[in-house]
Amino acid sequence: QKEVEQNSGPLSVPEGAIASLNCTYSDRVSQSFFWYRQYSGKSPELIMSIYSNGDKEDGRFTAQLNKASQYVSLLIRDSQPSDSATYLCAVRGGGYQKVTFGTGTKLQVIP
Amino acid sequence: GAGVSQTPSNKVTEKGKYVELRCDPISGHTALYWYRQSLGQGPEFLIYFQGTGAADDSGLPNDRFFAVRPEGSVSTLKIQRTERGDSAVYLCASQDSMNTEAFFGQGTRLTVV
C-alpha cells in the first residue's frame, strides 16, 4: 500500500464548476497535510496546508481533513482554465518526519 | 536569497560519470529535502536534513547516491557512476520548522546519455 494515494485522473470539469480532489494516507500518526499545485515543467507550489480536522478555506480553495478516515481533500470553487495543473497531496508525520507525496491528480478545466 | 535556488538548472552527463547537484535553501530554514521526480509521477523522497545531519536517508535508492549539508545551509546531492535510469528532475525543498510548509526550488533536470 502506498503511503499517500491519489487518483491520477485526468479529472475534467467545466469552467465555473467545483473540482474535488481526494487523497488518502496510510500513516495514522500523520500530523501535517499539504496540497501543492504543479504546472507542466514547473516545480510544485504550495497552495494549502491543514493540520486539524475540519475545513480550511482560502479564497476559492477549501481543504478538508478527516483523520479518523485518513482522508484529505481539496475543493476548488469556480474553477478556471488557469487551475488546470497536477495537484499533489503531501503528508508529514509527527516530529522530525519526512514529507511524502502522492503521485498527483491531473485537473483539466474546460472553458 | 528570496527562494530556494538549485544549480545547475539542466545537466547532461554521460553514463558512468559523476555529478553534483547543488541546493541553496531559504535563509534560516533548518530542514532541507531532496526529491526526484520522473515524468507523470509525484516527487519521490530521497533524503531529509535537519541542520547538518541526515534525519532520514531512507529514500536514497542505492550507494551511488550521497548527500551532504556540512554547514546546515547549502546541500549537495552527489551521484556516482550515473545510469540512464537516474535521468529525472531533482527537486530540493526547504522548511523553517517542524510543522510548516516546504518550499521548492526550480529543480535540476538531469539527463544521462
Coordinates of C-alpha atoms in Angstrom, one line a residue:
Chain A
Q1 CA 0.0 0.0 0.0
K2 CA 1.3 3.4 -1.0
E3 CA 1.8 5.9 1.8
V4 CA -0.2 8.6 0.0
E5 CA -2.7 7.7 -2.6
Q6 CA -4.4 9.9 -5.2
N7 CA -6.4 9.2 -8.3
S8 CA -4.1 10.1 -11.2
G9 CA -7.0 11.4 -13.3
P10 CA -7.4 13.3 -15.5
L11 CA -10.3 15.0 -13.7
S12 CA -12.2 17.2 -16.2
V13 CA -14.6 19.9 -15.0
P14 CA -16.3 22.7 -16.9
E15 CA -15.2 26.3 -16.2
G16 CA -17.1 27.6 -13.1
A17 CA -17.7 24.2 -11.6
I18 CA -16.4 22.8 -8.3
A19 CA -13.4 20.5 -8.7
S20 CA -13.0 17.9 -5.9
L21 CA -9.6 16.3 -5.4
N22 CA -9.1 13.4 -2.9
C23 CA -6.2 11.8 -1.1
T24 CA -5.9 9.0 1.4
Y25 CA -2.9 8.2 3.6
S26 CA -1.7 5.2 5.5
D27 CA 0.2 6.5 8.5
R28 CA -2.3 7.2 11.3
V29 CA 0.2 9.4 13.2
S30 CA 0.5 11.9 10.3
Q31 CA 0.0 15.4 11.5
S32 CA 0.6 17.9 8.7
F33 CA -1.2 17.8 5.3
F34 CA -0.4 19.9 2.2
W35 CA -1.8 20.5 -1.3
Y36 CA 0.7 21.6 -3.9
R37 CA -0.1 22.6 -7.5
Q38 CA 2.3 21.8 -10.2
Y39 CA 2.2 23.2 -13.7
S40 CA 3.8 21.2 -16.5
G41 CA 7.6 21.7 -16.4
K42 CA 7.5 23.7 -13.2
S43 CA 8.2 22.8 -9.6
P44 CA 5.4 22.2 -7.0
E45 CA 3.9 25.3 -5.5
L46 CA 2.1 25.2 -2.1
I47 CA -1.5 26.2 -2.2
M48 CA -3.0 24.9 1.1
S49 CA -1.9 23.4 4.4
I50 CA -4.1 21.9 7.1
Y51 CA -3.2 20.4 10.5
S52 CA -6.5 19.7 12.3
N53 CA -9.8 18.0 11.4
G54 CA -12.4 20.0 9.6
D55 CA -12.3 22.6 6.8
K56 CA -9.9 25.3 6.0
E57 CA -10.8 27.9 3.4
D58 CA -8.6 30.2 1.4
G59 CA -10.2 32.1 -1.4
R60 CA -11.6 29.6 -3.9
F61 CA -9.8 26.7 -2.2
T62 CA -11.1 24.6 0.7
A63 CA -9.0 21.8 2.3
Q64 CA -10.9 19.2 4.3
L65 CA -9.2 16.8 6.7
N66 CA -10.7 13.7 8.4
K67 CA -8.0 12.0 10.4
A68 CA -10.3 9.2 11.5
S69 CA -10.8 8.2 7.9
Q70 CA -7.2 9.1 6.9
Y71 CA -8.6 11.3 4.2
V72 CA -7.8 14.8 3.0
S73 CA -9.5 16.6 0.1
L74 CA -9.2 19.9 -1.8
L75 CA -12.2 21.7 -3.3
I76 CA -11.7 24.4 -5.9
R77 CA -14.8 26.5 -6.4
D78 CA -15.5 28.5 -9.6
S79 CA -12.8 26.5 -11.5
Q80 CA -10.8 28.5 -14.0
P81 CA -8.8 27.2 -17.0
S82 CA -5.7 28.5 -15.2
D83 CA -6.4 25.9 -12.5
S84 CA -5.5 23.2 -15.0
A85 CA -2.5 21.5 -13.4
T86 CA -1.5 18.5 -11.4
Y87 CA -2.4 18.7 -7.8
L88 CA -0.1 16.9 -5.3
C89 CA -1.2 15.7 -1.9
A90 CA 1.6 15.6 0.7
V91 CA 1.6 14.3 4.2
R92 CA 4.0 14.6 7.1
G93 CA 4.2 12.5 10.3
G94 CA 4.8 13.9 13.7
G95 CA 8.1 15.3 14.9
Y96 CA 11.1 15.3 12.5
Q97 CA 9.4 13.2 9.8
K98 CA 9.7 13.5 6.1
V99 CA 7.1 14.8 3.8
T100 CA 5.7 12.2 1.5
F101 CA 3.9 13.0 -1.8
G102 CA 1.2 11.2 -3.7
T103 CA 1.5 10.8 -7.5
G104 CA -0.8 13.7 -8.1
T105 CA -4.2 14.2 -9.8
K106 CA -4.3 16.0 -13.2
L107 CA -7.1 18.5 -13.3
Q108 CA -8.4 19.9 -16.6
V109 CA -10.8 22.8 -16.6
I110 CA -12.7 23.0 -19.8
P111 CA -13.6 26.6 -21.0
Chain B
G1 CA 18.2 34.7 -1.3
A2 CA 14.4 35.0 -1.6
G3 CA 13.7 31.4 -2.5
V4 CA 15.3 28.0 -2.9
S5 CA 18.0 28.1 -5.5
Q6 CA 19.2 25.0 -7.4
T7 CA 22.1 24.8 -9.7
P8 CA 22.5 23.8 -12.5
S9 CA 19.0 24.0 -13.9
N10 CA 20.0 21.4 -16.5
K11 CA 22.7 18.8 -16.6
V12 CA 23.5 16.4 -19.3
T13 CA 26.1 13.8 -18.5
E14 CA 27.4 10.5 -19.9
K15 CA 26.6 7.2 -18.4
G16 CA 29.2 6.3 -15.8
K17 CA 30.1 9.9 -14.9
Y18 CA 29.9 11.6 -11.5
V19 CA 27.6 14.6 -11.0
E20 CA 26.9 17.0 -8.2
L21 CA 23.7 19.0 -7.8
R22 CA 23.5 22.0 -5.5
C23 CA 20.7 23.4 -3.4
D24 CA 20.8 26.7 -1.6
P25 CA 17.8 26.9 0.8
I26 CA 15.9 29.8 2.0
S27 CA 18.0 31.6 4.6
G28 CA 17.3 30.3 8.1
H29 CA 15.5 27.2 7.1
T30 CA 16.7 24.3 9.1
A31 CA 15.1 21.5 7.2
L32 CA 16.1 20.5 3.7
Y33 CA 14.7 17.8 1.4
W34 CA 15.8 16.2 -1.8
Y35 CA 13.2 14.6 -4.1
R36 CA 13.4 13.0 -7.5
Q37 CA 10.5 13.4 -10.0
S38 CA 10.1 11.4 -13.1
L39 CA 7.6 12.3 -15.8
G40 CA 4.0 11.7 -14.7
Q41 CA 5.0 10.8 -11.1
G42 CA 4.9 12.6 -7.8
P43 CA 8.1 13.7 -6.1
E44 CA 9.9 10.7 -4.7
F45 CA 11.6 11.2 -1.4
L46 CA 15.4 10.8 -1.3
I47 CA 16.8 12.4 1.9
Y48 CA 15.9 14.9 4.6
F49 CA 18.3 17.0 6.6
Q50 CA 17.6 18.8 9.9
G51 CA 20.6 21.1 10.3
T52 CA 23.8 19.3 9.2
G53 CA 22.6 15.8 9.8
A54 CA 20.5 13.5 7.7
A55 CA 17.4 12.8 9.7
D56 CA 16.1 10.3 7.2
D57 CA 18.0 9.0 4.2
S58 CA 15.7 6.0 3.6
G59 CA 14.8 7.2 0.1
L60 CA 18.3 7.1 -1.4
P61 CA 18.0 4.3 -4.0
N62 CA 21.5 2.8 -3.6
D63 CA 25.0 3.6 -2.5
R64 CA 25.7 5.6 -5.7
F65 CA 23.7 8.4 -4.2
F66 CA 25.0 10.6 -1.4
A67 CA 24.1 14.0 0.0
V68 CA 25.8 16.4 2.4
R69 CA 25.0 19.6 4.2
P70 CA 28.2 20.4 6.1
E71 CA 27.2 23.8 7.5
G72 CA 23.5 23.4 7.8
S73 CA 22.7 25.5 4.8
V74 CA 23.8 24.6 1.2
S75 CA 23.4 20.9 0.3
T76 CA 25.0 18.9 -2.4
L77 CA 23.5 15.7 -3.9
K78 CA 26.2 13.5 -5.4
I79 CA 25.6 10.7 -7.8
Q80 CA 28.4 8.3 -8.8
R81 CA 28.6 6.1 -11.9
T82 CA 25.4 7.6 -13.3
E83 CA 23.0 5.4 -15.1
R84 CA 20.3 6.3 -17.7
G85 CA 17.7 5.4 -15.1
D86 CA 18.9 8.3 -13.0
S87 CA 17.5 10.8 -15.5
A88 CA 14.8 12.8 -13.8
V89 CA 14.2 16.2 -12.3
Y90 CA 15.9 16.5 -8.9
L91 CA 14.0 18.8 -6.6
C92 CA 15.1 20.5 -3.4
A93 CA 12.8 22.0 -0.8
S94 CA 13.4 23.8 2.5
Q95 CA 11.3 24.3 5.6
D96 CA 11.8 26.5 8.7
S97 CA 10.3 24.4 11.5
M98 CA 8.7 21.1 12.1
N99 CA 5.2 21.9 11.1
T100 CA 5.4 24.5 8.4
E101 CA 5.3 24.1 4.7
A102 CA 8.2 23.1 2.5
F103 CA 9.1 25.4 -0.4
F104 CA 10.6 24.0 -3.6
G105 CA 13.4 25.2 -5.9
Q106 CA 13.0 25.1 -9.6
G107 CA 14.7 21.8 -9.9
T108 CA 17.7 20.4 -11.8
R109 CA 16.8 18.3 -14.9
L110 CA 19.4 15.6 -15.1
T111 CA 19.8 13.7 -18.3
V112 CA 22.1 10.7 -18.5
V113 CA 23.0 9.7 -22.1

